[in-house]
CSV table of C-alpha atoms in Angstrom, one decimal:
chain,number,residue,atom,x,y,z
A,1,MET,CA,5.1,74.2,83.5
A,2,LYS,CA,3.4,77.8,85.2
A,3,ILE,CA,4.4,79.3,82.9
A,4,ARG,CA,3.2,78.2,79.8
A,5,ALA,CA,0.2,78.1,81.4
A,6,LEU,CA,0.5,81.9,82.2
A,7,VAL,CA,1.5,82.2,78.5
A,8,ARG,CA,-1.5,79.8,77.1
A,9,LEU,CA,-4.5,81.9,79.3
A,10,HIS,CA,-3.2,85.3,78.2
A,11,TRP,CA,-1.7,84.9,74.5
A,12,ASP,CA,-2.5,88.3,73.7
A,13,ARG,CA,-1.4,89.8,76.1
A,14,VAL,CA,2.0,88.3,75.5
A,15,ALA,CA,2.1,89.0,71.9
A,16,ALA,CA,1.1,92.5,72.5
A,17,LEU,CA,4.5,92.8,74.6
A,18,ALA,CA,6.0,91.3,71.6
A,19,CYS,CA,4.7,93.5,69.2
A,20,LEU,CA,5.5,96.7,71.3
A,21,ILE,CA,9.0,95.3,71.7
A,22,ALA,CA,9.5,94.7,68.2
A,23,GLY,CA,7.8,98.2,67.4
A,24,LEU,CA,9.9,99.9,69.5
A,25,PHE,CA,13.1,98.0,68.6
A,26,ASN,CA,12.1,99.4,64.8
A,27,LEU,CA,12.0,102.7,65.9
A,28,PHE,CA,15.2,103.1,67.4
A,29,LEU,CA,17.0,101.1,64.5
A,30,GLY,CA,15.2,104.0,62.3
A,31,TYR,CA,16.5,107.1,64.7
A,32,LEU,CA,20.0,105.2,64.6
A,33,GLY,CA,20.3,105.1,60.6
A,34,ALA,CA,18.6,108.4,60.0
A,35,SER,CA,21.0,110.3,62.5
A,36,GLY,CA,23.8,108.5,60.8
A,37,THR,CA,22.8,111.6,57.3
A,38,ARG,CA,22.7,114.8,57.3
A,39,LYS,CA,21.1,114.6,53.7
A,40,PRO,CA,17.4,114.8,54.3
A,41,GLU,CA,16.8,112.0,51.1
A,42,GLU,CA,19.4,109.8,52.6
A,43,GLN,CA,16.9,109.8,55.4
A,44,ILE,CA,13.3,109.2,54.4
A,45,PRO,CA,14.5,105.1,53.8
A,46,TYR,CA,14.8,104.7,57.2
A,47,LEU,CA,11.7,106.7,58.6
A,48,ALA,CA,9.2,105.2,56.0
A,49,SER,CA,11.0,101.6,56.2
A,50,ASN,CA,11.7,101.2,60.1
A,51,GLY,CA,9.6,104.5,61.3
A,52,LEU,CA,6.0,103.3,59.2
A,53,LEU,CA,7.1,99.0,60.5
A,54,GLY,CA,7.6,100.4,64.7
A,55,LEU,CA,4.7,102.7,64.5
A,56,SER,CA,2.1,99.9,63.2
A,57,LEU,CA,3.7,97.4,65.3
A,58,ILE,CA,3.0,99.3,68.2
A,59,ALA,CA,-1.0,99.7,66.5
A,60,VAL,CA,-1.1,96.3,66.3
A,61,ALA,CA,0.6,95.7,70.3
A,62,VAL,CA,-1.9,97.8,71.3
A,63,THR,CA,-5.0,96.4,69.9
A,64,LEU,CA,-4.1,93.1,71.0
A,65,TRP,CA,-3.7,94.6,74.5
A,66,LEU,CA,-7.1,96.8,74.4
A,67,SER,CA,-9.0,93.1,72.6
A,68,ALA,CA,-7.4,91.5,76.3
A,69,ASP,CA,-8.8,94.0,78.4
A,70,MET,CA,-12.3,93.8,76.5
A,71,ARG,CA,-12.1,90.3,76.8
A,72,ASP,CA,-11.5,90.0,80.3
A,73,GLU,CA,-14.8,92.8,81.0
A,74,TRP,CA,-16.9,90.2,79.2
A,75,CYS,CA,-16.3,88.0,81.4
A,76,LYS,CA,-16.7,89.5,83.7
A,77,LEU,CA,-20.2,91.2,82.9
A,78,ASP,CA,-20.8,87.1,81.7
A,79,GLU,CA,-20.2,85.9,85.9
A,80,LEU,CA,-22.5,89.1,87.3
A,81,THR,CA,-25.0,88.1,85.0
A,82,SER,CA,-25.0,84.2,85.3
A,83,ALA,CA,-25.2,85.0,89.7
A,84,LEU,CA,-28.0,87.5,89.3
A,85,GLN,CA,-30.0,85.4,87.6
A,86,PRO,CA,-32.7,83.4,89.5
A,87,ARG,CA,-31.7,79.6,89.7
A,88,THR,CA,-34.4,76.9,88.8
A,89,GLU,CA,-35.0,73.7,87.6
A,90,THR,CA,-36.6,72.4,84.7
A,91,SER,CA,-39.9,70.4,86.5
A,92,PRO,CA,-42.9,70.3,85.3
A,93,GLU,CA,-44.2,72.7,88.4
A,94,ASN,CA,-41.7,75.0,86.7
A,95,THR,CA,-42.6,75.0,82.9
A,96,PRO,CA,-45.6,78.1,82.2
A,97,GLU,CA,-48.7,76.0,80.8
A,98,PRO,CA,-49.4,76.5,77.0
A,99,MET,CA,-52.6,78.9,76.2
A,100,ALA,CA,-55.1,76.1,75.4
A,101,ARG,CA,-54.2,74.9,79.1
A,102,THR,CA,-54.6,77.1,80.9
A,103,GLY,CA,-58.1,78.9,79.2
A,104,ALA,CA,-57.2,81.9,77.3
A,105,THR,CA,-58.6,82.0,73.9
A,106,ARG,CA,-56.1,82.9,71.1
A,107,GLU,CA,-58.7,86.4,70.2
A,108,ALA,CA,-57.8,86.9,74.7
A,109,ALA,CA,-53.6,87.1,73.6
A,110,ARG,CA,-54.0,89.3,71.2
A,111,THR,CA,-52.6,93.1,71.8
A,112,PRO,CA,-54.4,96.1,70.6
A,113,ALA,CA,-52.2,96.3,67.6
A,114,LEU,CA,-52.2,93.0,66.1
A,115,ALA,CA,-55.6,92.7,66.8
A,116,ALA,CA,-55.9,96.1,64.4
A,117,ILE,CA,-53.8,94.6,61.3
A,118,ASP,CA,-55.8,91.5,61.6
A,119,ASP,CA,-59.5,92.8,60.6
């Protein structure tokens, strides 16, 4: 049960390892097929099929692993930002008052750049 939970939690790392193993296996099969012949025209199909498939699977494995690392980093950053933000309760004392209650007029709230555009 513990392994199932770990696989569910780290599905992208498990998929990356599976793609890596399959890619290395395809590269090995391509090597075995190409090494069995001496003619280059007989070696090219092994390199084209198994070699490219193996490299593609390894590239997918690297992408999945890096995306898992990036997700972990984003989770850590989310934890840090939530820890650094002040904890305020939503109560009438903590809510900011609207402009009309504070006595500020609309003209006083405008920035000089907006005042120049409006005029």
